[in-house]
Amino acid sequence: MSATAPDDPDEGDFAAWLAERIGGYARRAVGEDEELSAWGLDSVALLGLFGDIEEEFGSLLDPADIWAHPTVRDLARYLAMRHGMGREPGRVRAVFVFTGQGCQHPRMAAGLHEALSAYRRHLAAADEAIAPYLGRSVRELILCGDPRVHQTALTQPALFAVQYALAMTLLEEEEVRPAAVLGHGTGEVAAAVVAGALSLEEAARLVCFRGASMQYLPSGGGMMATCASPFEAAEAAAGEPEVSIGAFNAARATVLSGAVDALERVRERLAAVGIAGTFLQVTHAFHSPLMEPVTSRFADAARHVAAGRPTVPYYSTVYGRRYDEPLAGGYWTEQITAPVRFADAARRMLAEQAPSHVVEIGPRAVLTPFLRRMAGTRGPACLAVCRGPGSNAVDLAGVLSQLDAGPLAGI
């Protein structure tokens, strides 16, 4: 094997080096997107590969990380991220990740509302922007504990309002500036505001129309989180035309979307081979072809949304990569039926931005476990602004302390 380590490798350098090394072990050419299972390497060869990486680049990963990043491209991104983090020890470089629908609950972030004047002010601003389109106060809906927060037409603007208020509290009050942003599903709207691609008013109009359009689709749809790989999930769903992959969250965290009765049959098939499946608290088969009936009407309204290019690096979960084009109506229309490529987008963001911290912004921590798995044991610190219904200003103060931000004002 003649591959040698480049002096200051980037993702492409790592990919070329890995392809040559693995090809030497496998005795054939290896493609960058070829799955680990196709390399034909036994455990001895994989340990040899781990040793090669450590010898050439230092301690960038654990042996288990090779299995967690199953293609040359995936592993190269991870190595580039870990290498980049070593360039500026001790620096704080945070990225924001916004949660999607399913994490909502009555009285979201109520503890912060009670304690922080800054959060109250930003939630009030979101409420004011949303009210003309929703026809009611989203702030009152959230804080009174109304269970209707789980109805799609109300969930999406409520979740957006909370995420906007949390992000603005970090940005404007505590001066925590993200190096990049990423949103999961509905969370992409709040991410677009923070990235400078949408104004608060335009985002409020977009998210209200999005939620209302989806609410009135026929019932009978749902989403199911599984511990399956994409291949295992697709295999279990074969023969169920009304079931498709709705989200790629991690290597073994795939969400299926479709008709509830069909999802039940898929869950039984997965259970038979020891793979768990759990239904999410959603009312429709989001990010699936079953959403197609709303796209034409939504597109007509969304084309009037004034949008610009992101001024902060924006990682799209529609395309699974950085996206620099205007986040206009066509993007949001495509997003309705497209699967959420969270794993691809998050891995690219980690590799390209080399953050020291990843901050999950939403009312409940749901993405942090996936991010920790992707980043590995020596990756960036993964922090959740709200861990769940009991979160309060003390939790936020702990996050700010780790981000080396200023003291909380207005407690």
Tab-separated table of C-alpha atoms in Angstrom:
chain	number	residue	atom	x	y	z
A	1	MET	CA	0.000	0.000	0.000
A	2	SER	CA	1.627	3.209	-1.153
A	3	ALA	CA	-0.839	5.770	0.194
A	4	THR	CA	0.824	8.452	2.313
A	5	ALA	CA	-0.841	11.036	4.522
A	6	PRO	CA	-1.149	14.571	3.081
A	7	ASP	CA	0.284	17.371	5.251
A	8	ASP	CA	-3.029	19.182	5.944
A	9	PRO	CA	-5.764	16.860	4.669
A	10	ASP	CA	-9.315	17.892	3.846
A	11	GLU	CA	-12.270	15.594	3.174
A	12	GLY	CA	-11.130	14.848	-0.387
A	13	ASP	CA	-7.624	13.980	0.753
A	14	PHE	CA	-8.959	11.641	3.425
A	15	ALA	CA	-11.294	9.972	0.902
A	16	ALA	CA	-8.486	9.344	-1.604
A	17	TRP	CA	-6.179	8.027	1.123
A	18	LEU	CA	-8.868	5.746	2.563
A	19	ALA	CA	-9.887	4.419	-0.869
A	20	GLU	CA	-6.278	3.426	-1.596
A	21	ARG	CA	-5.720	1.868	1.823
A	22	ILE	CA	-8.985	-0.079	1.827
A	23	GLY	CA	-8.428	-1.092	-1.789
A	24	GLY	CA	-5.088	-2.564	-0.757
A	25	TYR	CA	-6.744	-4.682	1.920
A	26	ALA	CA	-9.642	-5.694	-0.336
A	27	ARG	CA	-7.328	-6.209	-3.355
A	28	ARG	CA	-9.617	-4.240	-5.643
A	29	ALA	CA	-10.774	-0.694	-6.341
A	30	VAL	CA	-13.164	0.644	-3.694
A	31	GLY	CA	-15.804	3.303	-4.443
A	32	GLU	CA	-16.341	6.254	-2.098
A	33	ASP	CA	-20.031	5.414	-1.623
A	34	GLU	CA	-19.595	1.649	-1.298
A	35	GLU	CA	-20.982	0.229	1.952
A	36	LEU	CA	-18.588	-1.233	4.522
A	37	SER	CA	-20.279	-4.630	4.180
A	38	ALA	CA	-19.166	-4.745	0.534
A	39	TRP	CA	-15.478	-4.158	1.271
A	40	GLY	CA	-14.971	-7.818	2.089
A	41	LEU	CA	-12.728	-7.095	5.075
A	42	ASP	CA	-12.559	-9.293	8.142
A	43	SER	CA	-12.111	-7.964	11.683
A	44	VAL	CA	-8.318	-8.287	11.443
A	45	ALA	CA	-8.218	-6.122	8.322
A	46	LEU	CA	-10.494	-3.525	9.921
A	47	LEU	CA	-8.244	-3.339	12.956
A	48	GLY	CA	-5.337	-2.958	10.563
A	49	LEU	CA	-7.139	-0.053	8.890
A	50	PHE	CA	-7.701	1.542	12.287
A	51	GLY	CA	-3.999	1.183	13.037
A	52	ASP	CA	-3.088	2.730	9.680
A	53	ILE	CA	-5.300	5.746	10.373
A	54	GLU	CA	-3.832	6.218	13.844
A	55	GLU	CA	-0.261	5.875	12.576
A	56	GLU	CA	-0.729	8.415	9.766
A	57	PHE	CA	-3.061	10.970	11.374
A	58	GLY	CA	-2.942	10.407	15.121
A	59	SER	CA	-5.778	9.536	17.465
A	60	LEU	CA	-8.808	10.751	15.521
A	61	LEU	CA	-11.250	7.896	16.098
A	62	ASP	CA	-12.114	4.716	17.978
A	63	PRO	CA	-12.309	1.331	16.210
A	64	ALA	CA	-16.121	1.385	16.539
A	65	ASP	CA	-16.233	4.666	14.597
A	66	ILE	CA	-15.329	2.763	11.428
A	67	TRP	CA	-18.607	0.818	11.692
A	68	ALA	CA	-20.537	4.017	12.478
A	69	HIS	CA	-19.361	5.618	9.211
A	70	PRO	CA	-19.935	2.833	6.700
A	71	THR	CA	-18.616	4.321	3.434
A	72	VAL	CA	-15.315	5.876	2.428
A	73	ARG	CA	-17.084	9.213	2.008
A	74	ASP	CA	-18.719	9.026	5.455
A	75	LEU	CA	-15.491	8.044	7.162
A	76	ALA	CA	-13.551	10.746	5.296
A	77	ARG	CA	-16.012	13.414	6.475
A	78	TYR	CA	-15.669	12.224	10.051
A	79	LEU	CA	-11.873	12.197	9.910
A	80	ALA	CA	-11.843	15.674	8.349
A	81	MET	CA	-14.111	16.944	11.130
A	82	ARG	CA	-11.941	15.409	13.857
A	83	HIS	CA	-8.762	16.699	12.213
A	84	GLY	CA	-10.229	20.205	11.883
A	85	MET	CA	-11.177	20.322	15.543
A	86	GLY	CA	-7.555	19.829	16.501
A	87	ARG	CA	-6.438	23.004	14.746
A	88	GLU	CA	-7.811	25.454	17.306
A	89	PRO	CA	-7.824	23.838	20.737
A	90	GLY	CA	-9.933	25.652	23.308
A	91	ARG	CA	-11.924	27.757	20.831
A	92	VAL	CA	-15.708	27.948	20.906
A	93	ARG	CA	-17.349	27.453	17.530
A	94	ALA	CA	-21.039	26.570	17.845
A	95	VAL	CA	-23.562	25.390	15.274
A	96	PHE	CA	-27.348	25.414	15.777
A	97	VAL	CA	-29.589	22.431	15.030
A	98	PHE	CA	-33.384	22.957	15.108
A	99	THR	CA	-35.719	20.089	15.971
A	100	GLY	CA	-38.711	18.998	13.888
A	101	GLN	CA	-42.343	18.163	14.488
A	102	GLY	CA	-42.941	15.464	17.087
A	103	CYS	CA	-40.943	17.112	19.873
A	104	GLN	CA	-43.756	19.507	20.820
A	105	HIS	CA	-45.583	19.305	24.147
A	106	PRO	CA	-48.003	21.485	26.149
A	107	ARG	CA	-46.271	24.400	27.929
A	108	MET	CA	-43.140	24.163	25.809
A	109	ALA	CA	-40.262	26.137	27.378
A	110	ALA	CA	-42.659	27.555	29.999
A	111	GLY	CA	-39.871	27.562	32.591
A	112	LEU	CA	-37.834	29.926	30.437
A	113	HIS	CA	-40.866	32.127	29.814
A	114	GLU	CA	-41.414	32.499	33.546
A	115	ALA	CA	-37.780	33.364	34.292
A	116	LEU	CA	-36.366	35.267	31.308
A	117	SER	CA	-37.565	38.635	30.075
A	118	ALA	CA	-35.541	38.176	26.869
A	119	TYR	CA	-37.303	34.912	25.997
A	120	ARG	CA	-40.700	36.492	26.784
A	121	ARG	CA	-39.948	39.395	24.467
A	122	HIS	CA	-38.923	37.222	21.535
A	123	LEU	CA	-41.858	34.823	21.983
A	124	ALA	CA	-44.179	37.847	21.981
A	125	ALA	CA	-42.608	39.026	18.705
A	126	ALA	CA	-43.192	35.623	17.113
A	127	ASP	CA	-46.756	35.590	18.452
A	128	GLU	CA	-47.425	38.983	16.894
A	129	ALA	CA	-46.084	37.850	13.522
A	130	ILE	CA	-48.090	34.603	13.566
A	131	ALA	CA	-51.444	35.951	14.837
A	132	PRO	CA	-52.718	37.422	11.517
A	133	TYR	CA	-52.355	34.022	9.799
A	134	LEU	CA	-53.308	31.712	12.668
A	135	GLY	CA	-56.217	33.808	13.923
A	136	ARG	CA	-55.240	33.331	17.565
A	137	SER	CA	-52.379	33.766	20.015
A	138	VAL	CA	-49.844	30.976	19.693
A	139	ARG	CA	-48.225	32.143	22.933
A	140	GLU	CA	-51.452	31.547	24.872
A	141	LEU	CA	-51.841	28.155	23.180
A	142	ILE	CA	-48.365	27.121	24.331
A	143	LEU	CA	-48.471	28.456	27.874
A	144	CYS	CA	-51.989	27.373	28.849
A	145	GLY	CA	-51.110	23.709	28.280
A	146	ASP	CA	-53.685	23.243	25.518
A	147	PRO	CA	-53.407	19.661	24.136
A	148	ARG	CA	-54.365	21.026	20.710
A	149	VAL	CA	-50.687	21.911	20.366
A	150	HIS	CA	-50.456	18.431	18.807
A	151	GLN	CA	-52.779	19.409	15.919
A	152	THR	CA	-50.620	20.025	12.869
A	153	ALA	CA	-52.123	23.417	11.996
A	154	LEU	CA	-51.136	24.624	15.484
A	155	THR	CA	-48.033	22.481	16.090
A	156	GLN	CA	-45.938	23.961	13.321
A	157	PRO	CA	-46.414	27.673	14.162
A	158	ALA	CA	-46.108	26.888	17.903
A	159	LEU	CA	-42.867	24.982	17.407
A	160	PHE	CA	-41.524	27.740	15.154
A	161	ALA	CA	-42.379	30.401	17.756
A	162	VAL	CA	-40.534	28.547	20.519
A	163	GLN	CA	-37.497	27.887	18.338
A	164	TYR	CA	-37.373	31.487	17.146
A	165	ALA	CA	-37.574	32.802	20.724
A	166	LEU	CA	-34.878	30.392	21.936
A	167	ALA	CA	-32.538	31.232	19.057
A	168	MET	CA	-33.021	34.977	19.391
A	169	THR	CA	-32.384	34.760	23.132
A	170	LEU	CA	-29.025	33.142	22.370
A	171	LEU	CA	-28.228	35.438	19.449
A	172	GLU	CA	-29.296	38.873	20.594
A	173	GLU	CA	-29.176	38.614	24.361
A	174	GLU	CA	-26.191	36.329	24.906
A	175	GLU	CA	-24.310	36.944	21.637
A	176	VAL	CA	-23.949	33.274	20.776
A	177	ARG	CA	-23.361	33.390	17.012
A	178	PRO	CA	-23.718	30.129	15.068
A	179	ALA	CA	-21.083	29.129	12.546
A	180	ALA	CA	-23.787	27.198	10.662
A	181	VAL	CA	-27.423	26.118	11.033
A	182	LEU	CA	-29.415	23.011	10.225
A	183	GLY	CA	-33.124	22.248	10.694
A	184	HIS	CA	-34.969	18.928	10.859
A	185	GLY	CA	-38.234	19.150	8.886
A	186	THR	CA	-40.291	22.031	10.256
A	187	GLY	CA	-37.184	23.215	12.081
A	188	GLU	CA	-35.759	24.316	8.736
A	189	VAL	CA	-38.027	27.392	8.843
A	190	ALA	CA	-36.530	28.705	12.095
A	191	ALA	CA	-33.061	27.809	10.806
A	192	ALA	CA	-33.757	29.896	7.677
A	193	VAL	CA	-34.592	32.946	9.811
A	194	VAL	CA	-31.375	32.613	11.818
A	195	ALA	CA	-29.458	32.180	8.543
A	196	GLY	CA	-30.905	35.451	7.242
A	197	ALA	CA	-32.823	33.868	4.355
A	198	LEU	CA	-36.323	34.599	5.739
A	199	SER	CA	-37.661	37.475	7.797
A	200	LEU	CA	-39.749	36.711	10.869
A	201	GLU	CA	-42.888	37.876	9.065
A	202	GLU	CA	-42.254	35.772	5.954
A	203	ALA	CA	-41.418	32.727	8.047
A	204	ALA	CA	-44.586	33.158	10.127
A	205	ARG	CA	-46.712	33.280	6.983
A	206	LEU	CA	-44.947	30.269	5.498
A	207	VAL	CA	-45.167	28.051	8.581
A	208	CYS	CA	-48.833	28.865	9.229
A	209	PHE	CA	-49.853	28.044	5.683
A	210	ARG	CA	-47.701	24.913	5.742
A	211	GLY	CA	-49.356	23.614	8.898
A	212	ALA	CA	-52.887	24.493	7.802
A	213	SER	CA	-52.408	22.828	4.409
A	214	MET	CA	-51.262	19.572	6.003
A	215	GLN	CA	-53.848	19.548	8.801
A	216	TYR	CA	-56.739	19.000	6.441
A	217	LEU	CA	-55.338	16.066	4.555
A	218	PRO	CA	-57.310	12.841	5.156
A	219	SER	CA	-56.406	11.110	8.407
A	220	GLY	CA	-54.810	7.673	8.601
A	221	GLY	CA	-51.190	8.662	8.109
A	222	GLY	CA	-48.353	8.439	10.599
A	223	MET	CA	-44.620	8.115	11.148
A	224	MET	CA	-42.637	5.407	12.914
A	225	ALA	CA	-39.103	5.693	14.286
A	226	THR	CA	-37.064	2.504	13.981
A	227	CYS	CA	-33.650	1.206	15.011
A	228	ALA	CA	-33.203	-0.114	11.477
A	229	SER	CA	-30.658	0.840	8.854
A	230	PRO	CA	-32.138	2.384	5.691
A	231	PHE	CA	-31.677	-0.950	3.911
A	232	GLU	CA	-33.444	-2.909	6.671
A	233	ALA	CA	-36.269	-0.373	6.803
A	234	ALA	CA	-36.758	-0.437	3.033
A	235	GLU	CA	-36.683	-4.235	3.011
A	236	ALA	CA	-39.362	-4.419	5.737
A	237	ALA	CA	-41.512	-1.898	3.840
A	238	ALA	CA	-41.246	-3.747	0.532
A	239	GLY	CA	-44.719	-4.594	-0.718
A	240	GLU	CA	-46.277	-1.646	1.138
A	241	PRO	CA	-46.731	1.046	-1.526
A	242	GLU	CA	-48.060	3.524	1.045
A	243	VAL	CA	-44.911	3.369	3.189
A	244	SER	CA	-41.627	5.132	2.420
A	245	ILE	CA	-38.597	6.395	4.309
A	246	GLY	CA	-39.463	9.762	5.848
A	247	ALA	CA	-36.173	10.531	7.592
A	248	PHE	CA	-32.579	9.297	7.672
A	249	ASN	CA	-31.576	10.320	11.190
A	250	ALA	CA	-28.479	8.164	11.788
A	251	ALA	CA	-26.868	4.923	10.654
A	252	ARG	CA	-29.446	2.849	12.548
A	253	ALA	CA	-32.194	5.402	13.080
A	254	THR	CA	-34.596	5.454	10.148
A	255	VAL	CA	-38.105	6.901	10.234
A	256	LEU	CA	-40.818	5.368	8.075
A	257	SER	CA	-43.791	7.407	6.907
A	258	GLY	CA	-47.098	6.251	5.484
A	259	ALA	CA	-50.532	4.812	6.177
A	260	VAL	CA	-50.889	3.728	9.818
A	261	ASP	CA	-52.252	0.253	9.044
A	262	ALA	CA	-49.341	-0.390	6.656
A	263	LEU	CA	-46.852	0.903	9.226
A	264	GLU	CA	-48.270	-1.548	11.768
A	265	ARG	CA	-47.534	-4.416	9.405
A	266	VAL	CA	-43.999	-3.128	8.863
A	267	ARG	CA	-43.484	-2.842	12.614
A	268	GLU	CA	-44.452	-6.491	13.026
A	269	ARG	CA	-41.917	-7.532	10.368
A	270	LEU	CA	-39.174	-5.534	12.040
A	271	ALA	CA	-40.072	-6.904	15.474
A	272	ALA	CA	-39.769	-10.440	14.091
A	273	VAL	CA	-36.064	-9.784	13.429
A	274	GLY	CA	-35.480	-7.946	16.711
A	275	ILE	CA	-35.763	-4.356	15.484
A	276	ALA	CA	-37.942	-1.954	17.477
A	277	GLY	CA	-40.361	0.564	16.000
A	278	THR	CA	-42.172	3.402	17.816
A	279	PHE	CA	-44.922	5.604	16.436
A	280	LEU	CA	-44.262	9.347	16.637
A	281	GLN	CA	-46.773	11.874	17.953
A	282	VAL	CA	-47.781	13.227	14.565
A	283	THR	CA	-51.089	13.249	12.721
A	284	HIS	CA	-49.981	12.660	9.136
A	285	ALA	CA	-47.405	10.866	6.999
A	286	PHE	CA	-45.041	13.819	6.704
A	287	HIS	CA	-42.168	13.776	4.216
A	288	SER	CA	-43.787	11.110	2.075
A	289	PRO	CA	-45.679	10.896	-1.239
A	290	LEU	CA	-48.920	10.885	0.795
A	291	MET	CA	-48.376	14.640	1.238
A	292	GLU	CA	-48.532	15.188	-2.517
A	293	PRO	CA	-52.175	16.438	-2.552
A	294	VAL	CA	-51.184	19.649	-0.710
A	295	THR	CA	-48.185	20.578	-2.842
A	296	SER	CA	-49.996	22.329	-5.691
A	297	ARG	CA	-51.974	24.633	-3.413
A	298	PHE	CA	-49.007	25.204	-1.152
A	299	ALA	CA	-46.769	26.045	-4.118
A	300	ASP	CA	-49.216	28.740	-5.259
A	301	ALA	CA	-48.991	30.441	-1.867
A	302	ALA	CA	-45.305	29.801	-1.203
A	303	ARG	CA	-44.151	31.425	-4.442
A	304	HIS	CA	-45.117	34.784	-2.935
A	305	VAL	CA	-42.753	34.314	0.021
A	306	ALA	CA	-39.856	36.760	-0.228
A	307	ALA	CA	-36.665	34.833	0.454
A	308	GLY	CA	-32.964	35.409	0.083
A	309	ARG	CA	-29.756	33.432	0.153
A	310	PRO	CA	-28.523	32.327	3.574
A	311	THR	CA	-25.853	34.588	5.017
A	312	VAL	CA	-24.896	31.916	7.568
A	313	PRO	CA	-23.943	28.455	6.194
A	314	TYR	CA	-27.250	26.586	5.860
A	315	TYR	CA	-27.269	22.801	5.771
A	316	SER	CA	-30.350	21.508	3.984
A	317	THR	CA	-32.059	18.336	5.136
A	318	VAL	CA	-33.830	18.216	1.774
A	319	TYR	CA	-30.535	17.718	-0.059
A	320	GLY	CA	-28.305	16.518	2.785
A	321	ARG	CA	-25.636	19.170	2.190
A	322	ARG	CA	-24.884	22.869	2.408
A	323	TYR	CA	-27.374	24.927	0.412
A	324	ASP	CA	-26.514	28.438	-0.773
A	325	GLU	CA	-29.441	29.216	-3.092
A	326	PRO	CA	-32.436	31.399	-2.084
A	327	LEU	CA	-34.833	29.533	0.222
A	328	ALA	CA	-37.823	30.437	-1.918
A	329	GLY	CA	-41.186	28.763	-2.500
A	330	GLY	CA	-39.877	25.932	-4.653
A	331	TYR	CA	-37.579	24.755	-1.883
A	332	TRP	CA	-40.363	24.650	0.718
A	333	THR	CA	-42.711	22.867	-1.672
A	334	GLU	CA	-40.149	20.163	-2.388
A	335	GLN	CA	-39.495	19.825	1.341
A	336	ILE	CA	-43.080	18.665	2.005
A	337	THR	CA	-42.678	15.308	0.254
A	338	ALA	CA	-38.893	14.851	0.396
A	339	PRO	CA	-37.403	12.587	3.086
A	340	VAL	CA	-35.416	14.371	5.801
A	341	ARG	CA	-31.748	13.705	5.088
A	342	PHE	CA	-30.654	14.719	8.559
A	343	ALA	CA	-27.772	12.247	8.853
A	344	ASP	CA	-26.151	13.397	5.600
A	345	ALA	CA	-26.606	17.102	6.380
A	346	ALA	CA	-25.359	16.755	9.960
A	347	ARG	CA	-22.293	14.731	8.970
A	348	ARG	CA	-21.371	17.262	6.308
A	349	MET	CA	-21.840	20.148	8.722
A	350	LEU	CA	-19.676	18.470	11.344
A	351	ALA	CA	-16.959	17.709	8.808
A	352	GLU	CA	-16.970	21.057	7.004
A	353	GLN	CA	-17.516	23.388	9.949
A	354	ALA	CA	-15.502	21.497	12.619
A	355	PRO	CA	-17.598	22.905	15.488
A	356	SER	CA	-16.571	22.748	19.110
A	357	HIS	CA	-20.244	22.707	20.192
A	358	VAL	CA	-23.554	21.652	18.649
A	359	VAL	CA	-26.594	23.356	20.197
A	360	GLU	CA	-29.992	21.700	19.732
A	361	ILE	CA	-32.749	24.308	19.696
A	362	GLY	CA	-36.257	23.090	20.441
A	363	PRO	CA	-38.557	22.249	23.343
A	364	ARG	CA	-37.176	18.752	23.859
A	365	ALA	CA	-33.811	17.080	23.179
A	366	VAL	CA	-34.387	14.543	20.404
A	367	LEU	CA	-31.494	15.033	17.968
A	368	THR	CA	-28.647	15.282	20.492
A	369	PRO	CA	-28.220	11.473	20.809
A	370	PHE	CA	-27.878	11.139	17.017
A	371	LEU	CA	-25.394	14.004	16.880
A	372	ARG	CA	-23.287	12.486	19.644
A	373	ARG	CA	-23.173	9.175	17.795
A	374	MET	CA	-22.113	10.881	14.568
A	375	ALA	CA	-19.461	13.024	16.231
A	376	GLY	CA	-17.985	10.183	18.304
A	377	THR	CA	-16.585	10.205	21.809
A	378	ARG	CA	-14.046	12.932	21.053
A	379	GLY	CA	-16.300	15.043	18.854
A	380	PRO	CA	-17.938	18.402	19.635
A	381	ALA	CA	-19.936	18.867	22.825
A	382	CYS	CA	-23.648	18.405	22.073
A	383	LEU	CA	-25.905	20.646	24.155
A	384	ALA	CA	-29.702	20.964	24.330
A	385	VAL	CA	-31.192	24.351	25.240
A	386	CYS	CA	-34.310	22.539	26.525
A	387	ARG	CA	-34.025	18.947	27.646
A	388	GLY	CA	-37.776	18.506	28.098
A	389	PRO	CA	-40.875	19.793	29.920
A	390	GLY	CA	-38.971	20.549	33.140
A	391	SER	CA	-36.269	22.702	31.543
A	392	ASN	CA	-35.735	26.161	33.001
A	393	ALA	CA	-33.311	29.065	33.106
A	394	VAL	CA	-30.792	27.072	35.136
A	395	ASP	CA	-30.462	24.584	32.277
A	396	LEU	CA	-29.947	27.416	29.810
A	397	ALA	CA	-27.346	28.993	32.086
A	398	GLY	CA	-25.445	25.693	32.009
A	399	VAL	CA	-25.475	25.709	28.210
A	400	LEU	CA	-24.246	29.302	28.099
A	401	SER	CA	-21.493	28.491	30.552
A	402	GLN	CA	-20.192	25.777	28.252
A	403	LEU	CA	-20.411	28.179	25.309
A	404	ASP	CA	-18.429	30.769	27.244
A	405	ALA	CA	-21.287	33.257	26.745
A	406	GLY	CA	-22.139	36.197	28.985
A	407	PRO	CA	-24.343	36.016	32.087
A	408	LEU	CA	-28.098	35.669	31.735
A	409	ALA	CA	-29.937	38.973	31.905
A	410	GLY	CA	-33.365	39.433	33.396
A	411	ILE	CA	-33.620	36.328	35.552
